[in-house]
Coordinates of C-alpha atoms (C1' of nucleotides) in Angstrom, one line a residue:
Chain A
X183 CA 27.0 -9.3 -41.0
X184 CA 24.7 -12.7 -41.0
X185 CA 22.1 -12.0 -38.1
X186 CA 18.8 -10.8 -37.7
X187 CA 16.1 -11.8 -40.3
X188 CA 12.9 -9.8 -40.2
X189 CA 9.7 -11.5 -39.8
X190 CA 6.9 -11.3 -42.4
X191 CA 8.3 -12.5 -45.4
X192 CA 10.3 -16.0 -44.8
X193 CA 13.6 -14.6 -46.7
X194 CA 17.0 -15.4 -48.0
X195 CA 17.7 -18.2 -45.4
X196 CA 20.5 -17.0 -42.7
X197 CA 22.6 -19.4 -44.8
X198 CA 23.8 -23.1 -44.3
X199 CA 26.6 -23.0 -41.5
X200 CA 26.6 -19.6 -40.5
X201 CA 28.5 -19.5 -36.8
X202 CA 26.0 -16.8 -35.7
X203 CA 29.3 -14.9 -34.0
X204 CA 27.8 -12.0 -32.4
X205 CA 25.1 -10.0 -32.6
X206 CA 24.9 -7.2 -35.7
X207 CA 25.4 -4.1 -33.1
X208 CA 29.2 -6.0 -32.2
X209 CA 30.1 -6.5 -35.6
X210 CA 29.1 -3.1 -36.3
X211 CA 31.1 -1.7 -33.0
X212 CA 33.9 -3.7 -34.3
X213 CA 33.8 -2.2 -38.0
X214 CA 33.3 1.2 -36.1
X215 CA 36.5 0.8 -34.0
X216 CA 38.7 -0.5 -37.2
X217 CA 37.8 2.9 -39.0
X218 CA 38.5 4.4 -35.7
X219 CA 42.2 3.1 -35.6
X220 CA 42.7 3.0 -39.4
X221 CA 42.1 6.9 -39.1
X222 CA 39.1 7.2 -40.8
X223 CA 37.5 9.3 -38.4
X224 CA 40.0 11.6 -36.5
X225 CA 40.3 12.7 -32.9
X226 CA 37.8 16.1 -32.3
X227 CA 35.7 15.3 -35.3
X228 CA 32.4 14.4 -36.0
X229 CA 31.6 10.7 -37.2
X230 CA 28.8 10.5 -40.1
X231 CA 25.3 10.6 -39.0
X232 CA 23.2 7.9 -37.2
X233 CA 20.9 7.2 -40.7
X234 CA 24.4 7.2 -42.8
X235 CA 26.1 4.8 -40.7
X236 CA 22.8 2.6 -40.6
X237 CA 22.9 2.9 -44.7
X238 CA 26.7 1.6 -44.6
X239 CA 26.1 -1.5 -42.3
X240 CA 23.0 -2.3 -44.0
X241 CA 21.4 -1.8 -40.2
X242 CA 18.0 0.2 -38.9
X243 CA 19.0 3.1 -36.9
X244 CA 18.7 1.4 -34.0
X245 CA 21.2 -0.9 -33.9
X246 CA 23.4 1.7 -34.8
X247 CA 22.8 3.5 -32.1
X248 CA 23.7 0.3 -29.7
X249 CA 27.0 0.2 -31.8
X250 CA 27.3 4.0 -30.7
X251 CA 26.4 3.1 -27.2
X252 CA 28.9 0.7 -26.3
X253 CA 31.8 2.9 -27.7
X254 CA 30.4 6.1 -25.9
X255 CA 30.1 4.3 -22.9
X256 CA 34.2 2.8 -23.1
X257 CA 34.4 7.3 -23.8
X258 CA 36.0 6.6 -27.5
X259 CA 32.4 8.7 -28.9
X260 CA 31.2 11.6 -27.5
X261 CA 27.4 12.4 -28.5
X262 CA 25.9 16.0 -28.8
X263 CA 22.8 16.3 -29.5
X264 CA 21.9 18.3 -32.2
X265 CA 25.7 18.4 -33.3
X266 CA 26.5 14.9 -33.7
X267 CA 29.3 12.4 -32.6
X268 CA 32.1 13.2 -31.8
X269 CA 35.6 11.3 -31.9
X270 CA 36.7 11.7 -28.1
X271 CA 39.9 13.4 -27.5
X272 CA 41.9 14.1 -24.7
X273 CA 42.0 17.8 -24.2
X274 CA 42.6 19.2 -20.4
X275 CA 38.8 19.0 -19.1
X276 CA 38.6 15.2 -20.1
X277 CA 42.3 14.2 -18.5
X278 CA 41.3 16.5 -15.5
X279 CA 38.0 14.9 -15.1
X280 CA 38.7 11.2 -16.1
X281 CA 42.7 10.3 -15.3
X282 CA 43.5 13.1 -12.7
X283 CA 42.6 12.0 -9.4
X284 CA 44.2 14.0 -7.1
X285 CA 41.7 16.5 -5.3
X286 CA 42.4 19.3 -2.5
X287 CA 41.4 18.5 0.9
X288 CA 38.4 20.7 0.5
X289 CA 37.4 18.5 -2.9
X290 CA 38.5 21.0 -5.1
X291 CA 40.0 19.8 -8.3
X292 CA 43.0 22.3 -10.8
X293 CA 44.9 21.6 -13.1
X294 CA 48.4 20.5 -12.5
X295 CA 51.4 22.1 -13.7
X296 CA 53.8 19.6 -15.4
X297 CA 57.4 20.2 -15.0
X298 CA 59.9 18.3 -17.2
X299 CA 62.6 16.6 -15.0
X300 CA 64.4 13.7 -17.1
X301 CA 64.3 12.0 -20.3
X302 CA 66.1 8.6 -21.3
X303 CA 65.8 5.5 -23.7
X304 CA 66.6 2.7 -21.5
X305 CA 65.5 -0.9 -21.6
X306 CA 62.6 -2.6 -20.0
X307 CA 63.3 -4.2 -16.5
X308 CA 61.1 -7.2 -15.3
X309 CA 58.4 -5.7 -14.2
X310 CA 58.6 -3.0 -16.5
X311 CA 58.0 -6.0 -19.3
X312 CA 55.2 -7.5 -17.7
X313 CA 53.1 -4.0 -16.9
X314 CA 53.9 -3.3 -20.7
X315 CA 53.7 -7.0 -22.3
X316 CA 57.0 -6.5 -23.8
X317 CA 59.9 -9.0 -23.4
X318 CA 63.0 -8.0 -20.8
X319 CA 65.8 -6.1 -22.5
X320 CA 63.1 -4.5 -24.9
X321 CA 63.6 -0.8 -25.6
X322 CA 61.7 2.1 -23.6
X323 CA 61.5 5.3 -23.0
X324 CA 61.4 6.6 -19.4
X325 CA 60.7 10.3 -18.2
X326 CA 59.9 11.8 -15.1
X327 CA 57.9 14.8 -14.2
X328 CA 57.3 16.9 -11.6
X329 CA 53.8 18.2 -10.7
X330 CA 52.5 21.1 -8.7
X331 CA 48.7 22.0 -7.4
X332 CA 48.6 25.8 -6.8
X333 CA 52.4 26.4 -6.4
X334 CA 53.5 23.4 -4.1
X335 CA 55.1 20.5 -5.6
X336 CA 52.7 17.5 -5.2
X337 CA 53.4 14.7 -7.3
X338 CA 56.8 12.8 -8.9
X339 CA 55.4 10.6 -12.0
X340 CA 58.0 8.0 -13.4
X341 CA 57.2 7.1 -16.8
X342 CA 57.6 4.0 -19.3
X343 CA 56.1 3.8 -22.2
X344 CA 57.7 1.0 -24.9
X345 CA 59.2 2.3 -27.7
X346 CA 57.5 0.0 -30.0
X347 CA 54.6 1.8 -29.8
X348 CA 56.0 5.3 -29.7
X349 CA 58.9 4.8 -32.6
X350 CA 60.8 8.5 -32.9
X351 CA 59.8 9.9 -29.4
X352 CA 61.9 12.7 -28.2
X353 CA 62.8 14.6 -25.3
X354 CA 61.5 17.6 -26.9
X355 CA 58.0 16.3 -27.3
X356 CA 57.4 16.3 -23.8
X357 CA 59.7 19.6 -22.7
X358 CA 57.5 21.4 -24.9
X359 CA 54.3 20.3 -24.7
X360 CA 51.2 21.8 -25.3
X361 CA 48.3 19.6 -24.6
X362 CA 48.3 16.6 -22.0
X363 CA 50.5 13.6 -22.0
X364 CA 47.9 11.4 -23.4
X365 CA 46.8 13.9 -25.8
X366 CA 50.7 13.8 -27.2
X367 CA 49.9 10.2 -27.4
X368 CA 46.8 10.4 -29.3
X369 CA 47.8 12.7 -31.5
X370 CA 51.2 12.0 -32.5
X371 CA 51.6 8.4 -31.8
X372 CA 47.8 7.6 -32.6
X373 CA 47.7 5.5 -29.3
X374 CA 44.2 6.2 -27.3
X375 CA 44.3 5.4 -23.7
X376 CA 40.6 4.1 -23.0
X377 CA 41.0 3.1 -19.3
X378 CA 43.7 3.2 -16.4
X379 CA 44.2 0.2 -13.6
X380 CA 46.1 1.7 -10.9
X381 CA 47.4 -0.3 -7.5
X382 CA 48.0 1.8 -4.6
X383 CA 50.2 1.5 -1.2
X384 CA 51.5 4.5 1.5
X385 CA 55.3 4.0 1.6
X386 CA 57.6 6.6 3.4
X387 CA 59.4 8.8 1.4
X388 CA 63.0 8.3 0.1
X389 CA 65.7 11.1 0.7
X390 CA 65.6 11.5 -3.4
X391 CA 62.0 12.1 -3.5
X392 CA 61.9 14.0 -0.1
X393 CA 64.2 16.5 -2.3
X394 CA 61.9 16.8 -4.8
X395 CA 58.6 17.2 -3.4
X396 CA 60.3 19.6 -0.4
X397 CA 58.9 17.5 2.3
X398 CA 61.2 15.4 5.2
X399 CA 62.8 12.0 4.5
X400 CA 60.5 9.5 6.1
X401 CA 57.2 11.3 5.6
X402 CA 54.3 9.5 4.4
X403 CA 53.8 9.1 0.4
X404 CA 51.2 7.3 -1.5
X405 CA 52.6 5.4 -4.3
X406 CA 50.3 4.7 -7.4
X407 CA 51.7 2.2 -10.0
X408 CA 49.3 2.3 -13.3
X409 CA 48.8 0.6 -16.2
X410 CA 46.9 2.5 -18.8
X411 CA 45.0 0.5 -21.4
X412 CA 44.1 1.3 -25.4
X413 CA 41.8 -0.1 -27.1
X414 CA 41.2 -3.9 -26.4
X415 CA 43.3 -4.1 -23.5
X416 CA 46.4 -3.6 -24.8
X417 CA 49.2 -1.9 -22.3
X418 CA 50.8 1.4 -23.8
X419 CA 52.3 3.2 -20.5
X420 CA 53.5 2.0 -16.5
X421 CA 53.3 4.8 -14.4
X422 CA 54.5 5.2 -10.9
X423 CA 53.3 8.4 -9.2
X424 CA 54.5 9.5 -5.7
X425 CA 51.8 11.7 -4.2
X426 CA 52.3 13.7 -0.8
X427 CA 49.0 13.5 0.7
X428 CA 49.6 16.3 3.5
X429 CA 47.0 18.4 1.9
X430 CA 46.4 16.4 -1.0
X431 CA 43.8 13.6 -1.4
X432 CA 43.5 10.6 -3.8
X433 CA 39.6 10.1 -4.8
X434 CA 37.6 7.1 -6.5
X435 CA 34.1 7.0 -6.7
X436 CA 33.1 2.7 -6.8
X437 CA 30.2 1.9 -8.2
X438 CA 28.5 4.2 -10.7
X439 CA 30.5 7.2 -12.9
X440 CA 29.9 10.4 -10.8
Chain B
X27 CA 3.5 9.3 -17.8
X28 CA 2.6 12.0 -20.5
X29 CA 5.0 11.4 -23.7
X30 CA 5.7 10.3 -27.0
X31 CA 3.1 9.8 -28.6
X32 CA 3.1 7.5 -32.2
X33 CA 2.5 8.9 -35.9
X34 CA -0.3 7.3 -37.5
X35 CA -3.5 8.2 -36.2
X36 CA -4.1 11.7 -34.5
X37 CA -4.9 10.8 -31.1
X38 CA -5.5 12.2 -28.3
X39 CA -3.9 15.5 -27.5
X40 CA -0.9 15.4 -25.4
X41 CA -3.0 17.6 -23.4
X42 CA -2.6 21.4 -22.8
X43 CA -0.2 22.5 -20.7
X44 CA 1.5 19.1 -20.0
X45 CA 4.9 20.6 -18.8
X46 CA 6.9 17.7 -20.2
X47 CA 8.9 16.9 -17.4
X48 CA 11.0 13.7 -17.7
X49 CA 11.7 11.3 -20.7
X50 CA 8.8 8.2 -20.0
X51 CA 11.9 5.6 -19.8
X52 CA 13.0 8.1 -16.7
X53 CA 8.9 8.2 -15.3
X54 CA 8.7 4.5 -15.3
X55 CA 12.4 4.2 -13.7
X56 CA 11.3 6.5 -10.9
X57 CA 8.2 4.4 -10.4
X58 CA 10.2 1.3 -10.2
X59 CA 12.5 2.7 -7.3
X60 CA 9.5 3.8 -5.9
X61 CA 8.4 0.3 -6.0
X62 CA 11.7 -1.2 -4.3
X63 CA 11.9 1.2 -2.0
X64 CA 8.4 0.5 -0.3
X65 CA 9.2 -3.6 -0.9
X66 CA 6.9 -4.4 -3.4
X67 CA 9.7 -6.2 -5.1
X68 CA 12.2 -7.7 -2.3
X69 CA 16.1 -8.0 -2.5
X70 CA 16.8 -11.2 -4.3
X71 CA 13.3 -12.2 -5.9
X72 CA 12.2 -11.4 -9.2
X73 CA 10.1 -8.1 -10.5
X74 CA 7.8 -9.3 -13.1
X75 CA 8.4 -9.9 -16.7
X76 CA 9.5 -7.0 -19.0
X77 CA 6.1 -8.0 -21.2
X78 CA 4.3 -7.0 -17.8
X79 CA 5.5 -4.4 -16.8
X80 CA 5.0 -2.8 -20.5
X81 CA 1.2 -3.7 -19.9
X82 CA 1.4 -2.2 -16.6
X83 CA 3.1 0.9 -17.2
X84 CA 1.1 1.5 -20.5
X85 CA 4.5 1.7 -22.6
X86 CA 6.1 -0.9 -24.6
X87 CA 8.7 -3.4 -24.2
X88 CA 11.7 -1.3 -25.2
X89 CA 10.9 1.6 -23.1
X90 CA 10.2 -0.7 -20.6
X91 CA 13.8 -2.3 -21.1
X92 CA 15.3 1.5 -21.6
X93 CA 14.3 2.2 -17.8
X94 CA 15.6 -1.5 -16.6
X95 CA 18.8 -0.5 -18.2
X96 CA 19.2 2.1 -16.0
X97 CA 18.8 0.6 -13.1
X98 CA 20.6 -2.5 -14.1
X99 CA 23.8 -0.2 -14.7
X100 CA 23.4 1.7 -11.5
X101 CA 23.7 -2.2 -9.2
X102 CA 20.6 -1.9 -8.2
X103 CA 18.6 -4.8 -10.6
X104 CA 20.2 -7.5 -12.2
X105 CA 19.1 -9.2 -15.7
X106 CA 19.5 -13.4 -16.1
X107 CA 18.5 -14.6 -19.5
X108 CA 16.1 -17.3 -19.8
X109 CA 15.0 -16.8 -15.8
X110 CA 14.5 -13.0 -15.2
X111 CA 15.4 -9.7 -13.5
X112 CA 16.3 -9.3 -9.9
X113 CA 16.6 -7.4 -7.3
X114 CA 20.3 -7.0 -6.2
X115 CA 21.4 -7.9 -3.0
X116 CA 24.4 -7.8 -1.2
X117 CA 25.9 -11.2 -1.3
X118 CA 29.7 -11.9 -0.4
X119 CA 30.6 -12.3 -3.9
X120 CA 28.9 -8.5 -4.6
X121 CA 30.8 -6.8 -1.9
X122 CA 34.0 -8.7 -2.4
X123 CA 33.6 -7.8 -6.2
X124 CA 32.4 -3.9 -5.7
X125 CA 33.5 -2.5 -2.8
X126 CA 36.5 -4.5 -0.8
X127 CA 38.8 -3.0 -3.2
X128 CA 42.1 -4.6 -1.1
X129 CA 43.9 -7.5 -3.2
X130 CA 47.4 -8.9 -2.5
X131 CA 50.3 -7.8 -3.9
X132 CA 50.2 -10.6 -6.8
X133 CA 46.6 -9.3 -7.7
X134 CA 44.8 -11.7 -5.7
X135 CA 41.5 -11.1 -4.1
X136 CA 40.2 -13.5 -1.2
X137 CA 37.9 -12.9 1.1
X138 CA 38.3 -10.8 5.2
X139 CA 37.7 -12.0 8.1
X140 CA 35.8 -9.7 9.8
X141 CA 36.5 -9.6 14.0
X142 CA 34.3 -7.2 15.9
X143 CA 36.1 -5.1 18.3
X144 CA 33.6 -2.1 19.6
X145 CA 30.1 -0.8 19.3
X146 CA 28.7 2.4 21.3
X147 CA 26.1 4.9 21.0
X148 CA 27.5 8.4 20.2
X149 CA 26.5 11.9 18.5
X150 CA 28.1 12.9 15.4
X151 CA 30.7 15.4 15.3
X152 CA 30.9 18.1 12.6
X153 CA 33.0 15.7 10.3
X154 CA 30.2 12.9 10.3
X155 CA 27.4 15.2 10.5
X156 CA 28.4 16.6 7.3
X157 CA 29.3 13.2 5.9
X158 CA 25.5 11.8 6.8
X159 CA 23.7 15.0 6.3
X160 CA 22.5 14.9 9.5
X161 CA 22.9 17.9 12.3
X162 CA 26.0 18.0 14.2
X163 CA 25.0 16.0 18.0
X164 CA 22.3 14.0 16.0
X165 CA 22.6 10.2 17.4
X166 CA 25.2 7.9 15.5
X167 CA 26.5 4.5 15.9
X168 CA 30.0 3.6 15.9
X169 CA 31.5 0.1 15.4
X170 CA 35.0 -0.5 15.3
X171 CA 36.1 -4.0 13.5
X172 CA 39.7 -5.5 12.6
X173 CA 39.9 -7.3 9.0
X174 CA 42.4 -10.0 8.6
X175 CA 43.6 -11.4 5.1
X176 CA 44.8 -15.1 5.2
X177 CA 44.9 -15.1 8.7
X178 CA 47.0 -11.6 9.0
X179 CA 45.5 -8.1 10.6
X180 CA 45.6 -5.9 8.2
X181 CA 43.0 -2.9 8.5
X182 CA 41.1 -1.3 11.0
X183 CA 37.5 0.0 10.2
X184 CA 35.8 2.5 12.0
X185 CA 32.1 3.1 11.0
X186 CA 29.8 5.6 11.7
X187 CA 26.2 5.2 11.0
X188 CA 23.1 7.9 11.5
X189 CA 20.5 6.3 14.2
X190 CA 17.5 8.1 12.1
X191 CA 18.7 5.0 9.5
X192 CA 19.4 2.2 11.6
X193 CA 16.8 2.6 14.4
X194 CA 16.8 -0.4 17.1
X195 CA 20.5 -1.7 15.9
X196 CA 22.5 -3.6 18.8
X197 CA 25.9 -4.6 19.3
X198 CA 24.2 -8.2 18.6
X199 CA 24.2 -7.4 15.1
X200 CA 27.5 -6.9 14.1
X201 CA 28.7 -9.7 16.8
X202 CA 26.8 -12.5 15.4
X203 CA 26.9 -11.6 11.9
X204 CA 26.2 -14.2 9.0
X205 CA 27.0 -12.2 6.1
X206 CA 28.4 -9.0 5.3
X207 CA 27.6 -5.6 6.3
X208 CA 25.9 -4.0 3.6
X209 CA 23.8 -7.1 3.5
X210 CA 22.7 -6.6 7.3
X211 CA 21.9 -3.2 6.2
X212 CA 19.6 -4.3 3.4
X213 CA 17.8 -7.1 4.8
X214 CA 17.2 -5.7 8.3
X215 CA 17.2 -1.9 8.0
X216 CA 15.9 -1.7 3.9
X217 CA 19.1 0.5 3.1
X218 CA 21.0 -0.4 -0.1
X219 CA 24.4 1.2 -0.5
X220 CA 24.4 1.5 -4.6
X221 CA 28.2 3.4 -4.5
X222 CA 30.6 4.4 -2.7
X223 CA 33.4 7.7 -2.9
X224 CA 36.7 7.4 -1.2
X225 CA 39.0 9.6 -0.5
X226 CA 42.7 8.1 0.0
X227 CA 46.1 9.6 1.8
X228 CA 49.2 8.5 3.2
X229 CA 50.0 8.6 7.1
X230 CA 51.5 7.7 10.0
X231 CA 50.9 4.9 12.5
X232 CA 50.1 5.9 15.4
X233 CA 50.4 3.8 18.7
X234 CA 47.1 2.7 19.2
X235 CA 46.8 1.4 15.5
X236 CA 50.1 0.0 15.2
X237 CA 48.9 -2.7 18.2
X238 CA 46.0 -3.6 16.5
X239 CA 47.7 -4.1 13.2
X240 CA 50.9 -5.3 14.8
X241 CA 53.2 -3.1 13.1
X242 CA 55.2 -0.6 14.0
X243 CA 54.5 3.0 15.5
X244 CA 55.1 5.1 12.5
X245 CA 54.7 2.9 10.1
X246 CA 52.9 3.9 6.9
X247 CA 48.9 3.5 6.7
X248 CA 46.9 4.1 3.7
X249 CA 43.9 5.9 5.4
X250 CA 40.5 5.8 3.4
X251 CA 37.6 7.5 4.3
X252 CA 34.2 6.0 2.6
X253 CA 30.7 7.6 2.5
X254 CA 28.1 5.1 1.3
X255 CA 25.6 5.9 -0.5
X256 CA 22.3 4.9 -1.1
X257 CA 19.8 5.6 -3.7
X258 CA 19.1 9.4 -4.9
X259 CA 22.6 9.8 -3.6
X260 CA 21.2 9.7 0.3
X261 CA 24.4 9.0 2.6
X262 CA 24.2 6.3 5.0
X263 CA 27.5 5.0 6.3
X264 CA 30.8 7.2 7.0
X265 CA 33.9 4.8 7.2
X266 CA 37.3 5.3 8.2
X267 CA 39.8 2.7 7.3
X268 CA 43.2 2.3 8.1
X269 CA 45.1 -0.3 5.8
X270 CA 48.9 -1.8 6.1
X271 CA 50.0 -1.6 2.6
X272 CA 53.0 -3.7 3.4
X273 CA 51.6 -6.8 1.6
X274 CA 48.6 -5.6 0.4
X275 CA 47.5 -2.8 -2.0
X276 CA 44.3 -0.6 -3.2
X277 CA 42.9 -1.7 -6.4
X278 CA 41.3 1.3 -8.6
X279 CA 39.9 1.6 -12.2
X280 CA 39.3 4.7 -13.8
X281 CA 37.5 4.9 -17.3
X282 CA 35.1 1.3 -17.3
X283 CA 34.5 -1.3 -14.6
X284 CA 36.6 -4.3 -14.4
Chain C
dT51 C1' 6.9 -26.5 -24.3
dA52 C1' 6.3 -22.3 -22.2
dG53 C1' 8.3 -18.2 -20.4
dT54 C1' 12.1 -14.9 -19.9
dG55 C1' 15.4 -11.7 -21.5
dG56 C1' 18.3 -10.3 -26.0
dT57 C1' 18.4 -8.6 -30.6
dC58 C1' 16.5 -6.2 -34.6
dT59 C1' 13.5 -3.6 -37.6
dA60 C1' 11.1 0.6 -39.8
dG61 C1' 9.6 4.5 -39.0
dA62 C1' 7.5 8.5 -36.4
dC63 C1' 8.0 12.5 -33.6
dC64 C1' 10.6 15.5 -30.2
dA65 C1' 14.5 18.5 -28.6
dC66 C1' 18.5 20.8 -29.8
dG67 C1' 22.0 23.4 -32.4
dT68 C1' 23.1 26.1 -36.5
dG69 C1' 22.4 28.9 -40.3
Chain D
dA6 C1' 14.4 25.5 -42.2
dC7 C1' 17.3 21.8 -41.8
dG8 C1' 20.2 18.2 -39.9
dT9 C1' 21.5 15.9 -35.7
dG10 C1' 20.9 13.0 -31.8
dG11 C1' 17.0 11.4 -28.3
dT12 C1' 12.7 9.0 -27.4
dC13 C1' 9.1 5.7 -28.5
dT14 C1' 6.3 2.2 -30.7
dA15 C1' 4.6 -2.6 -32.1
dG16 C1' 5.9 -6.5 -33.1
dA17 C1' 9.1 -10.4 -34.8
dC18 C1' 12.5 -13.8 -34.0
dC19 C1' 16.5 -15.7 -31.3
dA20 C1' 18.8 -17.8 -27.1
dC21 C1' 18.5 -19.5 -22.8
dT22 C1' 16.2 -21.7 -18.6
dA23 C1' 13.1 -24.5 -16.5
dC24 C1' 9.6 -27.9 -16.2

DNA sequence: TAGTGGTCTAGACCACGTG
DNA sequence: ACGTGGTCTAGACCACTAC
């Protein structure tokens, strides 16, 4: 906090050497973000109030509310007016509306139905390590899920997640789940997935995954590989989805949130 | 413009029935479209000072800079410090950057070769017609080009614009073009595509696009069909593309631009 | 040196949600 | 009625760009 003098009065100078880092809202978002992970504020709950925070950093309420800003706009706040601000969390709606991209032909989006396939502690493979920034040989945890949209099987999701970050996970936490994945995540594991960077290709299905999915060895599949991101960039999961886009469709909206 | 007024002195009455409608931030946005959209300000150039346009709007600077935010997030103005605010405009580092979302498979983005194959006169079926909001047998162009990558085919576009838009366009156009597409949009027809939303599946090759892409029949595509949109969400381009994934791959984030 | 956008303040009033 | 976020003001200083 060394930025920002007011005008009238010629005050306490800004000090001899001072760096000027970044402006007051970053250091503020930063401070905001350390509570965030130290567990200060939890996931669901309110933050303190606007003219509270502003007291703690020693801010005016408007730079406060840039702070606020930048980390509803990376969707780790949630603002309701009236209410408050909110610690985002990632409850079905938010998944549905902000990881799940899978939409009927029609447009229509539902909820998946996760089925549990396979569990298994294995150790991370080339790629695998570089996804995950982890080194080759490191341990992971791999499962793989079934999904279905309105009956039909849809979807096979392999997943690795390193087991650095998820120390004690078990089988059972994802045969009986409640919430989503990345809620299982959040809550247990206190890893927040901010943002996903996925890579796409069409590849023709395997006779293993034909099986699954109930479709013909050879028929088109489109293969998603993501990386999903916590805070600062950091790599907590590698993902690859096989899709069968008969009736199925994949959808991204470029250039503004929709 | 019929808002906020400040506390001090009673002034003036808000006036009686004023309805209320819009934030003033939101008034002065919607004045400022309206102002690039008849070509008071011009792609590329700079709209006057924010100091300026406080004076002329009758606001001050920060709501001034509350509306400019908007627009600046939605691609449509960009901010310089030290030199200004411009207009956008679709250079080849903008559309290489927003919306050619094909990299190779290490990552790597560089830039297509664009080779025109086809341009006719048509009417729009039911599937473009609801895509451009425009009455099924309304007048459409179609243009067919073949994109290479480092000197290999590797998608086929097929575009469909309404005539209503692009009235006089000739095949001249899009053979002698200088820069991209959406550029020849904006500077000669005064439509801006601000987003885009895709829709992605896997399919099949089929004869006629396995020759142009010189792959084989049956092959796997990754098939994406684009509507373009302009401001206040008007569609102006329907795009179907057909990419060989083999060496190349679709690039999406979800949850913050890259 | 002049002009532009970027940050920050201190405080007011408005709209909304809850008791 | 009260507390919360949402909008708005008027003006200062900072950082950057260009002449």
């Amino acid at each position: 906090m060394s930025r920002g003098r007011t005008s009238p009065p010629p005050p306490e100078a800004p000090g001899p050497g001072i760096a000027y880092a970044s402006p007051l809202f970053r250091q503020i978002e930063r401070q905001m973000l350390a509570a965030l992970s130290r567990g200060e504020w939890k996931p669901g709950s309110a933050i303190p109030a606007e003219r509270h925070l502003a007291e703690r950093f020693g801010s005016s309420i408007g730079t406060v509310r840039r702070a606020i800003d930048e980390l509803v706009a990376g969707n780790i706040l949630i603002r309701q007016q009236g209410r408050g601000t909110f610690v985002a969390s990632h409850t079905r709606e938010r998944l549905l509306y902000h990881f799940f991209h899978i939409v009927g032909e029609s447009g229509a989006k539902s909820y998946p139905e996760v089925e549990f396939l396979s569990f298994a502690k294995a150790r991370a493979d080339r790629i695998a390590a570089e996804k995950l920034h982890v080194a080759v040989g490191d341990p992971v945890f791999r499962v793989r899920n079934r999904l279905q949209l309105l009956g039909a099987p849809i979807m096979i999701d392999d997943i690795t997640i390193p087991a650095v970050r998820f120390a004690g996970m078990t089988e059972a936490r994802f045969r009986g789940r409640a919430s989503t994945i990345y809620n299982l995540y959040q809550q247990v594991f206190g890893v927040y997935v901010v943002r996903t960077s996925e890579r796409l290709r069409a590849i023709l299905a395997d006779a293993d995954s034909a099986a699954l999915l109930g479709i013909a060895s050879g028929a088109p599949l489109l293969q998603i590989r993501r990386v999903a991101l916590s805070y600062n960039e950091v790599p907590v999961e590698y993902r690859i989805s096989l899709v069968d886009t008969a009736h199925n469709e994949y959808w991204a909206e470029i250039g503004r949130g929709a």
